[in-house]
mmCIF file of C-alpha atoms in Angstrom:
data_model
loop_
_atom_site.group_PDB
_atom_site.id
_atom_site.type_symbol
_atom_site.label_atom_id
_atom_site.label_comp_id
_atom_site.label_asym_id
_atom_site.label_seq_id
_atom_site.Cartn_x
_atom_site.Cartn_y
_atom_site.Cartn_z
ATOM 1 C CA UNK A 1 -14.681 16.174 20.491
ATOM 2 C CA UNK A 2 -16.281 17.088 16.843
ATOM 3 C CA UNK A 3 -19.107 19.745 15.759
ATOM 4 C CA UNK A 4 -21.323 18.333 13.559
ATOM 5 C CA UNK A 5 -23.853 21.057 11.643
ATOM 6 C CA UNK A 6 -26.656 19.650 9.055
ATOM 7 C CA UNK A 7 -29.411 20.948 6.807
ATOM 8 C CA UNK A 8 -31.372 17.486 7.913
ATOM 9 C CA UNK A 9 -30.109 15.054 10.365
ATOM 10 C CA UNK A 10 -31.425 12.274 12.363
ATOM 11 C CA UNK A 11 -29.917 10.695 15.286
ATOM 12 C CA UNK A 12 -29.876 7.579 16.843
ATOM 13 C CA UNK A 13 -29.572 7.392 20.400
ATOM 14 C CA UNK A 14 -28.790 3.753 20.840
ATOM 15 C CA UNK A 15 -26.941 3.322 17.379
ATOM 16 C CA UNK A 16 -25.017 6.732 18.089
ATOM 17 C CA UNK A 17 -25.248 7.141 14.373
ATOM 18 C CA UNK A 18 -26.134 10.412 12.658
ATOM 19 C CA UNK A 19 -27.863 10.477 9.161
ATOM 20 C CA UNK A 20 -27.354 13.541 7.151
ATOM 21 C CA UNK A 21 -30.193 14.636 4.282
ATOM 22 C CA UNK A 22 -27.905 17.782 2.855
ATOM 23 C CA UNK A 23 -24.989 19.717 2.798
ATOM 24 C CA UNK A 24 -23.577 18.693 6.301
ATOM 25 C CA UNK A 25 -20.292 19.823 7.991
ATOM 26 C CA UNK A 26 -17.970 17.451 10.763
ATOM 27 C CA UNK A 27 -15.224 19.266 12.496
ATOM 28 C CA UNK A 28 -12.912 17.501 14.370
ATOM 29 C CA UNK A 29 -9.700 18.616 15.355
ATOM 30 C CA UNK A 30 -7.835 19.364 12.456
ATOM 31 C CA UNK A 31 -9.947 17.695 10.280
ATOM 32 C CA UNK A 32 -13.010 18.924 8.503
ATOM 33 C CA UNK A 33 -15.591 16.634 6.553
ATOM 34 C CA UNK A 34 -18.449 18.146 3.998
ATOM 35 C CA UNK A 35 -21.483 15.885 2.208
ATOM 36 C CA UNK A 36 -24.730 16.100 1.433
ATOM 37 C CA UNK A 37 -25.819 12.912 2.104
ATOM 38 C CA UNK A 38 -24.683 10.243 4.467
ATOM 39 C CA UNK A 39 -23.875 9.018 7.918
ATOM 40 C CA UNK A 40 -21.512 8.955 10.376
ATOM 41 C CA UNK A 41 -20.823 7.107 13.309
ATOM 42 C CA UNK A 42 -20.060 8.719 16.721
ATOM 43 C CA UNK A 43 -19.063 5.969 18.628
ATOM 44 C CA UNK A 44 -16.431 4.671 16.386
ATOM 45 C CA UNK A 45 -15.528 8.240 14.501
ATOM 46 C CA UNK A 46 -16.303 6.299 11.400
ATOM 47 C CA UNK A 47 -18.235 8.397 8.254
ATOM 48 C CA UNK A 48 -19.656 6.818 5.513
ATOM 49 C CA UNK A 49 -20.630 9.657 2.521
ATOM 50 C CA UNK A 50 -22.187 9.396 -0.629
ATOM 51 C CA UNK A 51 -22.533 12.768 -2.016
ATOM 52 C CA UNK A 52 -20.337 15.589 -3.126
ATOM 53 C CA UNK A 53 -18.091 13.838 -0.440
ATOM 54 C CA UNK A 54 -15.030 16.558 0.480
ATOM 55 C CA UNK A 55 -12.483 15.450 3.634
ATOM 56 C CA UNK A 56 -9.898 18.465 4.532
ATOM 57 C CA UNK A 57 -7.109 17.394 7.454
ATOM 58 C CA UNK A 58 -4.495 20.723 6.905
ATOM 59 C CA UNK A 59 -2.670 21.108 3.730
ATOM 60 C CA UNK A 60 -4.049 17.656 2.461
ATOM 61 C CA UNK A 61 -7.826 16.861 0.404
ATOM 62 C CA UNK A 62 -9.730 14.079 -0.411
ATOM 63 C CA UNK A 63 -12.858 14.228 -2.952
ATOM 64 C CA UNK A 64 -15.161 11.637 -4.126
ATOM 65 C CA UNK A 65 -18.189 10.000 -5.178
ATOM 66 C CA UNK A 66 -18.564 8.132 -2.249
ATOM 67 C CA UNK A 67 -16.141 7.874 0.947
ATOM 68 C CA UNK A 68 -15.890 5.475 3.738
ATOM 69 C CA UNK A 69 -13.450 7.466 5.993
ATOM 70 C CA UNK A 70 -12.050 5.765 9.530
ATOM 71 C CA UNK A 71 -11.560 9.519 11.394
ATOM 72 C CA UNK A 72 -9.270 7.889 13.857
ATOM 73 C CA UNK A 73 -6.916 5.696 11.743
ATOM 74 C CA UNK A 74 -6.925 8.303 8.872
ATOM 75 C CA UNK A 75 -8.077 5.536 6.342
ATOM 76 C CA UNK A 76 -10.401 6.703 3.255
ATOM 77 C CA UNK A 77 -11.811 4.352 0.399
ATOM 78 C CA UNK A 78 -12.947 6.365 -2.020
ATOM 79 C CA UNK A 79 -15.010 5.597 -4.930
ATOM 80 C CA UNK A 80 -15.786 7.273 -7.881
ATOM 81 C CA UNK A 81 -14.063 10.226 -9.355
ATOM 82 C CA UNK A 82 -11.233 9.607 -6.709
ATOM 83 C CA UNK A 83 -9.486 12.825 -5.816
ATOM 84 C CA UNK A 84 -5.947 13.198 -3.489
ATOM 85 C CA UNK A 85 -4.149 16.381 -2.983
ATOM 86 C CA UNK A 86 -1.831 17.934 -0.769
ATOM 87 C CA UNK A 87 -0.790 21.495 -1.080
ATOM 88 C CA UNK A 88 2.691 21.240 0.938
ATOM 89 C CA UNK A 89 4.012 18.221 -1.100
ATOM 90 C CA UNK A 90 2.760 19.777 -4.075
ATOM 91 C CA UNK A 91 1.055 16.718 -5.388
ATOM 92 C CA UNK A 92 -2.960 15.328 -6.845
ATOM 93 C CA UNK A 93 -3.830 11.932 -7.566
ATOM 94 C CA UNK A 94 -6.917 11.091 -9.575
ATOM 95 C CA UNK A 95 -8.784 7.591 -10.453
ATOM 96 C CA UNK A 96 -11.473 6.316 -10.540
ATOM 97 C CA UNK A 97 -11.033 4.273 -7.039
ATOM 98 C CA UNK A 98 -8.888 4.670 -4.431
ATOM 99 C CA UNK A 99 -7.700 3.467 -0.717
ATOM 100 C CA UNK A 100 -5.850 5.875 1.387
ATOM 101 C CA UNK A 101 -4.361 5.868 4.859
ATOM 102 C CA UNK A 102 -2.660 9.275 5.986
ATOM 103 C CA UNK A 103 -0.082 7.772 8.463
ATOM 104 C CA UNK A 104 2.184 6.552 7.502
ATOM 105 C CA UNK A 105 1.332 7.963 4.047
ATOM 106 C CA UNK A 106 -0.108 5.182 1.460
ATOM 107 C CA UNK A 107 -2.293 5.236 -1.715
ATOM 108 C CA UNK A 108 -3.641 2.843 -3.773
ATOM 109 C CA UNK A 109 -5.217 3.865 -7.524
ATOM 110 C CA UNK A 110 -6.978 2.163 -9.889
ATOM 111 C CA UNK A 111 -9.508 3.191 -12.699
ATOM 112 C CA UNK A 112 -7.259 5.747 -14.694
ATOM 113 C CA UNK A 113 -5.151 6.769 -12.143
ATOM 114 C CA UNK A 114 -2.938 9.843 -12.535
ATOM 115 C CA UNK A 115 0.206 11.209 -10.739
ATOM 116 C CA UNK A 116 0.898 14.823 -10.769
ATOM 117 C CA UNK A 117 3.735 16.403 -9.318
ATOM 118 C CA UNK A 118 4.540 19.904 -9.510
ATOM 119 C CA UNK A 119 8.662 20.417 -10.246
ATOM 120 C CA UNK A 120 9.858 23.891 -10.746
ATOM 121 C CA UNK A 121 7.765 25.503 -13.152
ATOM 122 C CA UNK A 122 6.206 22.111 -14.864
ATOM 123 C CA UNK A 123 4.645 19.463 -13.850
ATOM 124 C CA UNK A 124 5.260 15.954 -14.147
ATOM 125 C CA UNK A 125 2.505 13.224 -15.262
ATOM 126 C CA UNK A 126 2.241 9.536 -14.171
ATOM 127 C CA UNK A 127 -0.297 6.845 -15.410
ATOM 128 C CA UNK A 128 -0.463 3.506 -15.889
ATOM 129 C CA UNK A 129 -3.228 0.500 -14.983
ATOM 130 C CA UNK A 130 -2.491 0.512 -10.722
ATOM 131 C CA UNK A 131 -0.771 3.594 -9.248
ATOM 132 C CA UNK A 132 0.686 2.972 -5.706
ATOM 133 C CA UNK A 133 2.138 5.924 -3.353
ATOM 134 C CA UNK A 134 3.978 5.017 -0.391
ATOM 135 C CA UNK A 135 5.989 7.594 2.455
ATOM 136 C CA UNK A 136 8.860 5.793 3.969
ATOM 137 C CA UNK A 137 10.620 6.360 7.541
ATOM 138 C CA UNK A 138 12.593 9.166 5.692
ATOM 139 C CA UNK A 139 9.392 11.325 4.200
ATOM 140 C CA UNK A 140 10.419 10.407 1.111
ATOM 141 C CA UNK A 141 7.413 9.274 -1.282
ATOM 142 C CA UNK A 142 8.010 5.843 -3.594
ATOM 143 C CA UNK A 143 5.888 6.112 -6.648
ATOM 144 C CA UNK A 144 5.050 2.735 -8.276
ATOM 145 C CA UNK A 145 2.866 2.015 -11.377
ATOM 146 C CA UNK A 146 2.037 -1.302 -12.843
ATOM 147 C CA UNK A 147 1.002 -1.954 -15.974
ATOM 148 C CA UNK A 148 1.056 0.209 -18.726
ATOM 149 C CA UNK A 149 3.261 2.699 -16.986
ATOM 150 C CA UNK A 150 3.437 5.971 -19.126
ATOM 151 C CA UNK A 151 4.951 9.650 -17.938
ATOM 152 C CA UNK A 152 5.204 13.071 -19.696
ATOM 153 C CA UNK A 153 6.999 16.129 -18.950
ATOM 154 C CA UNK A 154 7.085 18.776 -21.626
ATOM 155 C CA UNK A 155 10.887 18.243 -22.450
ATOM 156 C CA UNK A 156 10.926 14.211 -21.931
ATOM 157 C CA UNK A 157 8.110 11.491 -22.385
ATOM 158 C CA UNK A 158 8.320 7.874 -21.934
ATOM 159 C CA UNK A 159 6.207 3.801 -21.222
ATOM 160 C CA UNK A 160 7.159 0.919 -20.014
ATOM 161 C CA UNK A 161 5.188 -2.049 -18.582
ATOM 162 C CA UNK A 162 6.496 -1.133 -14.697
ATOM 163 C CA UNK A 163 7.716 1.680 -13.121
ATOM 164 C CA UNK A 164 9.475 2.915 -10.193
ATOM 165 C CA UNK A 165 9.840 6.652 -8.849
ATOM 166 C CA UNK A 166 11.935 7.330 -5.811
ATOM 167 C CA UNK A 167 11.874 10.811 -4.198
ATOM 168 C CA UNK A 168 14.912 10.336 -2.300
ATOM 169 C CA UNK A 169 17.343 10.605 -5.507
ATOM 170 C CA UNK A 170 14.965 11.521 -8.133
ATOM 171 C CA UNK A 171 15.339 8.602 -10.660
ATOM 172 C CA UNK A 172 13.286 7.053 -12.425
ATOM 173 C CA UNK A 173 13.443 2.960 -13.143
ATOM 174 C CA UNK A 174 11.786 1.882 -16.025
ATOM 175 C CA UNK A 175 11.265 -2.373 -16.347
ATOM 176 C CA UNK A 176 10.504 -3.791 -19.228
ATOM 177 C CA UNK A 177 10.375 -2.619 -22.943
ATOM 178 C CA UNK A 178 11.133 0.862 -21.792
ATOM 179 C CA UNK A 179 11.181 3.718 -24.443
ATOM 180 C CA UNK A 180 12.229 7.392 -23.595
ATOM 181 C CA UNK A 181 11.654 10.423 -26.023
ATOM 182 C CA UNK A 182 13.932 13.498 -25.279
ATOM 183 C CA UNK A 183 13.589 16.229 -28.115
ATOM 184 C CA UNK A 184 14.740 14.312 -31.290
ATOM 185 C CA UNK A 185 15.443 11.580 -29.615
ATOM 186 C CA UNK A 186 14.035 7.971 -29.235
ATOM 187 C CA UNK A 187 15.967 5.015 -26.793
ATOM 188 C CA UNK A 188 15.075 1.738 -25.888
ATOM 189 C CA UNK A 189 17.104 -0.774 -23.778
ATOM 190 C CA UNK A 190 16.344 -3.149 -21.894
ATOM 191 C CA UNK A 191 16.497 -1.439 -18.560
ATOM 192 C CA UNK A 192 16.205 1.983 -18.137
ATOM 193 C CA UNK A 193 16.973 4.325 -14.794
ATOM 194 C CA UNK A 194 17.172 8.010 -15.137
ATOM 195 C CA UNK A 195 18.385 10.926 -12.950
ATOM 196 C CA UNK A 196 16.968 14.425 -12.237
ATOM 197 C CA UNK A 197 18.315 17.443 -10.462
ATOM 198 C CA UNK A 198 15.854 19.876 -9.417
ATOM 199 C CA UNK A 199 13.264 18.954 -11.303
ATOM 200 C CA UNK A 200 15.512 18.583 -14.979
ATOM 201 C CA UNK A 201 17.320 15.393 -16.356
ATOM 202 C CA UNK A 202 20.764 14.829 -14.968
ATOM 203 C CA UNK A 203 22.104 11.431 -16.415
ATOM 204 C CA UNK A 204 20.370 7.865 -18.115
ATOM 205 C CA UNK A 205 21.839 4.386 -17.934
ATOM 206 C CA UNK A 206 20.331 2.128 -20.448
ATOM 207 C CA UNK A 207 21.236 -1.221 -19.299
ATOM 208 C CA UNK A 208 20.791 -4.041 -22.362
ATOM 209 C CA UNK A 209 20.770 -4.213 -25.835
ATOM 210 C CA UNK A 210 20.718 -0.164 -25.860
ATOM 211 C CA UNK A 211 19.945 1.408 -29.173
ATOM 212 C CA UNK A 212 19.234 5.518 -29.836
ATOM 213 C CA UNK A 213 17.455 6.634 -32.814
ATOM 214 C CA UNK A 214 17.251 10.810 -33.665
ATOM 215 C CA UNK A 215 15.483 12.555 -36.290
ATOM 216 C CA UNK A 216 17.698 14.266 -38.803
ATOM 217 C CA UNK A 217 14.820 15.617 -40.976
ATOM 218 C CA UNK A 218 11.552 13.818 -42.225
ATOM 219 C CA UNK A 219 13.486 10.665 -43.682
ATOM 220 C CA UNK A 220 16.512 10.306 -42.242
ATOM 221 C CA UNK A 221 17.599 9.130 -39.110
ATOM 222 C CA UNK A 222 21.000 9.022 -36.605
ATOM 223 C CA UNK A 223 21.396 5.298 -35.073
ATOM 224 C CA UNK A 224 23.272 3.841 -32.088
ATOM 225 C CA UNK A 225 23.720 1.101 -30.773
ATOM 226 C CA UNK A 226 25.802 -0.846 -27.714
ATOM 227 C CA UNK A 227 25.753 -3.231 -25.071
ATOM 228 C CA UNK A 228 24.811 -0.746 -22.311
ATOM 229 C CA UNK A 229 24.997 3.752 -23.145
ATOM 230 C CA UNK A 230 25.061 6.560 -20.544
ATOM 231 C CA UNK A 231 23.806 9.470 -21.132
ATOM 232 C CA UNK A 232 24.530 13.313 -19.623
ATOM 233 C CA UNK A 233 21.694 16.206 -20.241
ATOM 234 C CA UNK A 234 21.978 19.334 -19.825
ATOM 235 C CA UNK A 235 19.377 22.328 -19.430
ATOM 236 C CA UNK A 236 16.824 18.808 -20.372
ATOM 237 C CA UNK A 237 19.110 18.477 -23.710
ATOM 238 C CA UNK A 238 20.847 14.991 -24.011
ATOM 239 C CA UNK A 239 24.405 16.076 -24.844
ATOM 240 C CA UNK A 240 26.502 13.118 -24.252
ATOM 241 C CA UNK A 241 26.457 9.629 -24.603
ATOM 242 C CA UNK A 242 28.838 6.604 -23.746
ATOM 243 C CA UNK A 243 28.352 3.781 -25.237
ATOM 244 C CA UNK A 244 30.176 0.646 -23.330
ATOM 245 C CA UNK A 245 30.580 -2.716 -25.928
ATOM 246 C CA UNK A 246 29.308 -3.533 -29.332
ATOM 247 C CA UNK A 247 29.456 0.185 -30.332
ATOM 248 C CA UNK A 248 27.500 0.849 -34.158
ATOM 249 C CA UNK A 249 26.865 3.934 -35.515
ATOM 250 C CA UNK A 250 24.831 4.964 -38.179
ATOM 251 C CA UNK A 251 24.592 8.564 -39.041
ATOM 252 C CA UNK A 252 24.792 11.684 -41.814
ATOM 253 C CA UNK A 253 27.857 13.444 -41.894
ATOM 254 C CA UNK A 254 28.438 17.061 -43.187
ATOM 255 C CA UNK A 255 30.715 19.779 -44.517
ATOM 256 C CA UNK A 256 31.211 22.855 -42.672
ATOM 257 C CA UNK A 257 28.464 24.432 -44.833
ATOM 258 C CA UNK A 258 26.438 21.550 -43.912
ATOM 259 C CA UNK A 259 26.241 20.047 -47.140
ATOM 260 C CA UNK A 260 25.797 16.267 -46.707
ATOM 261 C CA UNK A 261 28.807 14.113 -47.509
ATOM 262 C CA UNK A 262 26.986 10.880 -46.976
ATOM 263 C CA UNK A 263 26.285 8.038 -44.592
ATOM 264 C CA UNK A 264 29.118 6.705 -42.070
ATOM 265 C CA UNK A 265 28.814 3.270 -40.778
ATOM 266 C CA UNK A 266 30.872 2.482 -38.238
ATOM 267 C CA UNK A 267 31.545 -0.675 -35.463
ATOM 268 C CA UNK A 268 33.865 -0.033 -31.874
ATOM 269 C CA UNK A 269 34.115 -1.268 -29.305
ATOM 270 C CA UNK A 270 33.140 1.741 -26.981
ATOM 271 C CA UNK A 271 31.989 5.125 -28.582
ATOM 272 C CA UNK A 272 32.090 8.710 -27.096
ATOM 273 C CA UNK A 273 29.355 10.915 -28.737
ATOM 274 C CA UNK A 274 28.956 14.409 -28.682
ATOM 275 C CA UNK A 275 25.211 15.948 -29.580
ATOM 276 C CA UNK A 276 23.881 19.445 -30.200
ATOM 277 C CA UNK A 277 19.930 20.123 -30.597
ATOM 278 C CA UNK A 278 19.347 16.470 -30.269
ATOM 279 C CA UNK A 279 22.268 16.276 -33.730
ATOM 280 C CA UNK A 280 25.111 14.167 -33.510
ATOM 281 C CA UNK A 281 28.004 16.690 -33.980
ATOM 282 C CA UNK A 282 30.981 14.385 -33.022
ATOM 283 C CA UNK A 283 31.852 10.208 -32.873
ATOM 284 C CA UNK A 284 34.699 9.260 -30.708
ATOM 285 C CA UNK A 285 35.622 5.365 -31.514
ATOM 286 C CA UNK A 286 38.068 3.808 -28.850
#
């Protein structure tokens, strides 16, 4: 049932345990297993490697320093230098430990861990203190991070302390003391979910106390602020925002010839608000 060719091995015949001293190959099925040093055992399908450790099972990888891999269940604990990719899903975790178990598909991250997920033509980056993957019964990945939760995307940034990506409608829920940075502009609430559409920000809610604040130049600075905003992008550009109770606004109005006329300060109840390159180009008050 597996193929096992060594530099160096030695076998036990009672212990049905193989010792490899070099670069060592274990095929099985589908699955392929490289190191230069460890063991594995043949009763139980159960390896145990401790250097330049590399586990291939079709379009998915698993690197490490050191990998106790369960052939049968599909489990890995990997330690050191943790590596998790799969080509089809167009995904690689890093850290500096992990757990893993193929089926259904869970991962566990600790030690730096990062999230990388190809969209489009960019790729999205997840971090925080834990990093947990999960597949549910509809293939759909769950991406949780605890502590610390930070991810960047060339066109929008953002932290929070917890946060939650589903696959399935491709939003992001931020908890606690979220921020978000899109071009210009900088918003806090105190929940935050976001939308995307193939790969590119469809729509924010900012739930709480929601305030936006967008550069104008070097020293001044475009404020809003309501009970709860929601937000529309498009092509990644916030262009519209709703803001529903306790509307204030804040910002620098100009003449055609964009000559500054001054500071408006205004209170509403709701506000409709029109942006252009991240620039506040028109206030609605209702």
């Amino acid at each position: 049932k597996y193929e096992i060719i060594a530099d160096t091995l030695e076998y036990g015949s009672d212990s049905k345990i193989a010792y490899f001293f070099g670069p060592t190959e274990i095929l099985a099925d589908s699955t392929r297993i490289y190191c230069e040093r460890g063991q594995y055992d043949t009763e139980r399908d159960i390896a145990q490697l401790t250097q330049n450790s590399v586990i291939t099972k079709k379009a998915q990888t698993i690197k490490g320093d050191s990998i106790y891999y369960q052939v049968k269940r599909g489990y890995g604990d990997i330690t050191g230098h943790a590596f998790i990719s799969d080509t089809v899903k167009k995904y690689v975790i890093t850290g500096g430990r992990a757990k893993y178990r193929e089926n259904p598909e869970f991962a566990l991250v600790t030690d730096r861990p990062l999230y990388a997920l190809a969209m489009d033509d960019d790729t999205l980056f997840i971090t925080g203190d834990t990093l947990q993957v999960q597949t549910g019964a509809d293939a759909k990945r769950k991406v949780r991070v605890f502590r610390n939760a930070k991810f960047f995307k060339p066109d929008f940034q953002g932290k929070c302390d917890s946060l939650l990506y589903t696959e399935s409608d491709s939003t992001f829920y931020l908890y606690h003391n979220p921020v978000v940075w899109n071009e210009q502009n900088q918003l806090t609430a105190d929940f935050i979910f976001m939308t995307t559409k193939s790969g590119d920000l469809d729509s924010l809610h900012m739930i709480g106390n929601a305030f936006l604040i967008a550069r104008e130049d070097s020293i001044k600075y475009n404020q809003i602020r309501g009970r709860d905003m929601f937000g529309k992008f498009y092509d990644n550009e916030l262009r519209s925002i709703f803001v529903e109770g306790n509307g204030q606004t804040v910002y620098y109005a100009y003449e055609e010839k964009k000559k500054e006329i001054g500071v408006n300060r205004a209170d509403c109840s709701n506000l409709m608000i029109r942006l252009e390159e991240s620039k506040v180009q028109r206030v609605t008050f209702l």
